[in-house]
Amino acid sequence: MKGIILAGGHGTRLHPITLSVSKQLLPVHDKPMIYYPLSVLMLAGIREILIISAPSDLAGFRRLFGDGSALGLSIGYAEQAAPLGIAEALLIGADHIGTDSVALILGDNIFHGPDLATLLRRSVRELDGCVLFGYPVPDPERYGVAETDPDGRLVRIEEKPAEARSNRAITGLYLYDNEAVAIARRLRPSARGELEITDVNRVYLERGRARLVDLGQGYAWLDTGTHDSLTNASQYVQTIEHRQGLRIGCIEEIALRMGYIDRDACYRLGMGLAKSCYGQYVMALAAPQPLLTPVG
């Protein structure tokens, strides 16, 4: 499976702080926002990743990650000239996807919860068409909403309904088989001039090949698209990290735990950040100790 992070858009809801920097490069507590979606793809076992962003922002991502080899990854970059919809990422990334399946994640989404890596890898392994991830929210009218039958089967998807039939929002993580590219190519722009990811999901649903995975109790899904939600996400990460002594979305740690890099490589990555608490944490990981289950 290939991975795509869509880190485009102008971040207008976060103006003025995004007037000179990509939203996905803003800090969420102790690390750039894009570390969190990247960590999700890594936990899913994905190592070939394409970052899609506005032409003016790509240089910042390249400075941050290079070609990804320091993390045992292969990271490429592509331009989205204008924010023309989430589904456009499947077209921009068509060559990257090739004949493989794909995990598409939005660059401003944060996921955290127990055994997240196990849940992700099982979802990848059992993929047959499309896997979506649902999360209960108090304001479903702001999202694409999933409705299931009494047996938990996905039966309806509605985009920002005036009266939602369910409180399950569809999060910004989507797993697709290779048909997703062909489906995206057949889409017509919506009334707002975008290629809607909901339209891709509906095609899979109509074919009986869309499945919803509920992120239930114990999981957190955070969207960092507004000033308040960005602050709330930073506070959430800070609280978890201080209370539990771990790092959420620490890509160096995940690379080590997943076997993408060895301890020497991990230590060198930490040394490059040694004046920060984050870098000291990464260096400490390289000390001889039993390998643990990757953290989400």
XYZ file of C-alpha atoms in Angstrom:
296
model
C 0.000 0.000 0.000
C 1.154 3.520 -0.850
C 0.471 6.552 1.300
C -0.600 10.098 0.439
C -0.715 13.076 2.792
C -2.809 15.939 1.448
C -1.268 19.045 2.977
C -2.742 21.589 0.584
C -5.108 24.498 0.946
C -4.465 28.028 2.130
C -5.396 27.580 5.797
C -7.712 30.588 5.581
C -9.529 29.680 8.801
C -6.208 30.120 10.595
C -5.310 33.516 9.168
C -3.200 35.466 9.919
C -0.871 32.760 11.245
C -0.940 30.868 7.940
C -0.278 33.877 5.722
C 3.424 32.992 5.538
C 3.575 29.310 6.475
C 1.706 26.138 5.566
C -0.901 25.118 8.120
C 0.605 21.625 8.256
C 3.953 23.070 9.367
C 2.450 24.825 12.385
C 3.349 23.333 15.776
C 0.974 21.060 17.629
C 2.637 21.170 21.026
C 6.176 19.842 20.403
C 6.236 18.904 16.721
C 4.985 20.057 13.320
C 1.368 19.192 12.554
C 2.337 16.957 9.620
C 4.216 14.583 11.945
C 0.872 13.266 13.183
C -0.619 12.078 9.858
C 2.794 10.811 8.793
C 2.981 8.771 11.986
C -0.412 7.200 11.191
C 0.805 5.997 7.790
C 4.000 4.653 9.362
C 2.033 2.777 12.023
C -0.031 1.220 9.232
C 3.177 -0.220 7.782
C 3.365 2.210 4.851
C 6.818 3.379 3.799
C 6.287 4.950 0.354
C 4.580 8.279 0.902
C 3.675 11.259 -1.277
C 3.149 14.694 0.263
C 0.865 16.931 -1.806
C 0.843 20.644 -1.091
C 0.701 24.093 -2.640
C 3.742 24.922 -4.811
C 4.844 27.661 -2.406
C 4.853 25.274 0.575
C 6.657 22.224 -0.810
C 10.134 23.575 -0.037
C 9.297 23.621 3.670
C 8.278 19.971 3.650
C 11.399 19.016 1.700
C 13.561 20.781 4.289
C 11.778 18.883 7.037
C 11.877 15.348 5.594
C 14.170 15.279 2.566
C 13.651 12.006 0.725
C 12.584 10.260 3.940
C 15.551 7.874 3.958
C 16.693 9.017 7.421
C 13.436 7.502 8.721
C 13.635 4.407 6.536
C 10.962 5.839 4.260
C 10.657 6.981 0.661
C 8.978 10.398 0.581
C 8.073 12.201 -2.618
C 6.370 15.524 -3.285
C 3.741 16.824 -5.677
C 1.948 20.109 -6.273
C -1.722 20.882 -5.886
C -1.905 24.198 -7.708
C -5.287 25.095 -6.194
C -7.428 23.426 -3.516
C -9.807 21.583 -5.850
C -10.977 18.872 -3.473
C -9.655 15.946 -1.468
C -10.372 13.478 -4.264
C -8.004 15.381 -6.540
C -5.165 13.945 -4.444
C -5.914 10.552 -6.003
C -5.393 12.032 -9.474
C -2.267 13.972 -8.541
C -0.887 10.845 -6.884
C -1.909 8.382 -9.620
C 1.663 7.657 -10.731
C 2.754 7.270 -7.115
C -0.074 4.795 -6.453
C 0.599 2.810 -9.608
C -1.077 -0.584 -9.292
C -1.165 -0.542 -5.484
C -3.834 0.269 -2.926
C -3.601 3.634 -1.169
C -4.077 5.272 2.217
C -5.033 8.936 1.896
C -4.856 11.092 5.009
C -5.448 14.784 5.551
C -2.473 16.714 6.825
C -4.376 18.400 9.656
C -5.838 15.255 11.268
C -4.513 13.711 14.489
C -5.396 10.172 15.593
C -4.493 8.629 18.926
C -5.679 5.610 20.841
C -4.832 2.202 22.283
C -3.428 -0.317 19.798
C -3.843 2.159 16.950
C -1.088 0.392 15.007
C -2.891 -2.948 15.304
C -6.180 -1.419 14.166
C -4.541 0.259 11.187
C -2.590 -2.786 10.020
C -5.654 -5.014 10.344
C -7.678 -2.535 8.292
C -4.979 -2.518 5.613
C -4.777 -6.303 5.604
C -8.554 -6.741 5.338
C -9.100 -4.010 2.747
C -11.616 -5.008 0.094
C -12.675 -1.856 -1.657
C -12.805 1.042 0.782
C -12.336 1.431 4.532
C -13.531 4.581 6.269
C -13.072 5.521 9.916
C -15.970 6.918 11.923
C -15.825 9.011 15.070
C -18.715 10.312 17.222
C -19.025 14.106 17.239
C -21.504 16.545 18.792
C -21.896 18.525 15.548
C -22.179 15.993 12.692
C -23.688 18.587 10.358
C -20.147 19.916 9.830
C -18.885 16.625 8.376
C -19.510 13.774 6.032
C -21.703 11.486 8.139
C -21.870 7.682 8.110
C -25.053 5.772 8.913
C -24.948 2.063 9.724
C -27.595 -0.629 10.111
C -28.161 -2.550 13.396
C -25.390 -4.967 12.389
C -22.885 -2.150 11.943
C -22.844 -2.264 8.135
C -22.411 1.053 6.372
C -25.655 1.933 4.559
C -25.552 5.689 3.914
C -23.086 8.554 3.555
C -24.297 12.146 3.706
C -22.198 15.257 3.251
C -22.883 17.933 5.893
C -26.561 17.049 6.309
C -28.947 19.632 7.761
C -30.442 16.892 9.935
C -27.924 14.125 10.495
C -29.187 10.575 10.936
C -26.039 9.670 12.872
C -23.372 11.334 14.978
C -20.539 9.417 13.274
C -18.322 11.785 11.321
C -16.141 10.291 8.616
C -12.584 11.204 9.543
C -9.799 12.326 7.234
C -8.269 8.865 6.774
C -9.334 6.758 3.805
C -8.110 3.348 2.632
C -8.811 2.398 -0.985
C -8.020 -0.363 -3.406
C -6.576 0.616 -6.779
C -10.013 1.360 -8.257
C -10.067 4.678 -6.411
C -7.990 6.376 -9.095
C -10.361 5.341 -11.874
C -13.352 6.399 -9.764
C -11.805 9.815 -9.117
C -11.173 10.293 -12.827
C -14.885 9.916 -13.522
C -15.988 12.490 -10.956
C -17.481 15.829 -11.902
C -16.793 18.888 -9.754
C -19.426 19.657 -7.146
C -21.337 22.919 -6.867
C -18.369 24.397 -5.024
C -16.023 23.400 -7.855
C -14.257 20.545 -6.068
C -13.799 16.825 -6.556
C -15.494 15.499 -3.445
C -14.088 12.530 -1.555
C -17.643 11.746 -0.428
C -18.496 11.005 -4.068
C -15.658 8.470 -4.220
C -16.905 6.860 -1.018
C -20.462 6.675 -2.336
C -19.341 4.749 -5.407
C -17.768 2.117 -3.160
C -20.900 2.090 -1.011
C -23.135 1.549 -4.040
C -20.931 -1.383 -5.034
C -21.236 -2.874 -1.558
C -17.508 -2.491 -0.965
C -17.336 0.281 1.642
C -16.754 -0.585 5.291
C -16.788 1.646 8.354
C -14.408 1.147 11.265
C -15.670 2.881 14.393
C -13.078 4.661 16.489
C -14.810 4.202 19.783
C -14.095 4.841 23.420
C -10.454 5.523 24.189
C -9.641 6.981 20.769
C -9.186 10.615 19.895
C -9.613 12.242 16.512
C -8.602 15.884 16.332
C -9.059 18.282 13.421
C -6.721 21.262 13.705
C -8.304 23.586 11.148
C -9.342 26.466 13.436
C -7.603 28.520 16.102
C -9.561 26.851 18.899
C -9.128 23.317 17.565
C -5.397 23.902 17.047
C -5.053 25.067 20.642
C -7.168 22.169 21.913
C -5.052 19.666 19.978
C -1.848 21.095 21.440
C -3.290 20.909 24.936
C -4.421 17.309 24.384
C -0.974 16.236 23.164
C 0.747 18.102 25.991
C -1.481 16.498 28.628
C -1.015 12.950 27.327
C 2.726 13.344 26.926
C 3.277 14.855 30.354
C 1.065 12.368 32.187
C 2.164 9.223 30.377
C 5.762 10.072 29.552
C 5.407 9.184 25.878
C 5.317 11.138 22.642
C 2.305 11.097 20.317
C 3.319 11.102 16.661
C 7.046 10.732 17.331
C 8.135 9.581 13.882
C 11.650 8.653 14.983
C 10.299 6.361 17.683
C 7.845 4.731 15.292
C 10.595 4.219 12.713
C 12.666 2.453 15.378
C 9.830 0.322 16.771
C 8.693 -0.698 13.293
C 12.226 -1.708 12.317
C 12.589 0.980 9.643
C 15.801 2.247 11.276
C 18.236 0.883 13.856
C 19.240 2.364 17.203
C 22.305 4.118 15.811
C 20.189 5.889 13.211
C 17.627 6.823 15.854
C 20.338 8.248 18.094
C 21.728 10.356 15.242
C 18.271 11.768 14.572
C 17.949 12.676 18.242
C 21.395 14.278 18.270
C 20.261 16.660 15.576
C 17.572 17.884 17.984
C 19.582 17.472 21.176
C 18.863 20.906 22.663
C 15.141 20.155 22.833
C 13.251 17.816 25.146
C 11.966 16.089 22.023
C 15.490 15.361 20.804
C 16.544 14.112 24.227
C 13.558 11.749 24.231
C 14.580 10.376 20.821
C 18.177 9.893 21.976
C 16.994 8.024 25.059
C 15.077 5.609 22.823
C 18.358 4.463 21.314
C 19.670 3.199 24.643
C 19.642 -0.630 24.804
C 16.208 -1.805 25.924
C 13.546 -4.300 24.795
C 11.590 -3.092 21.802
C 8.048 -2.106 22.696
C 4.807 -2.060 20.762
C 4.644 1.098 18.590
C 2.706 3.919 20.194
C -0.155 5.667 18.395
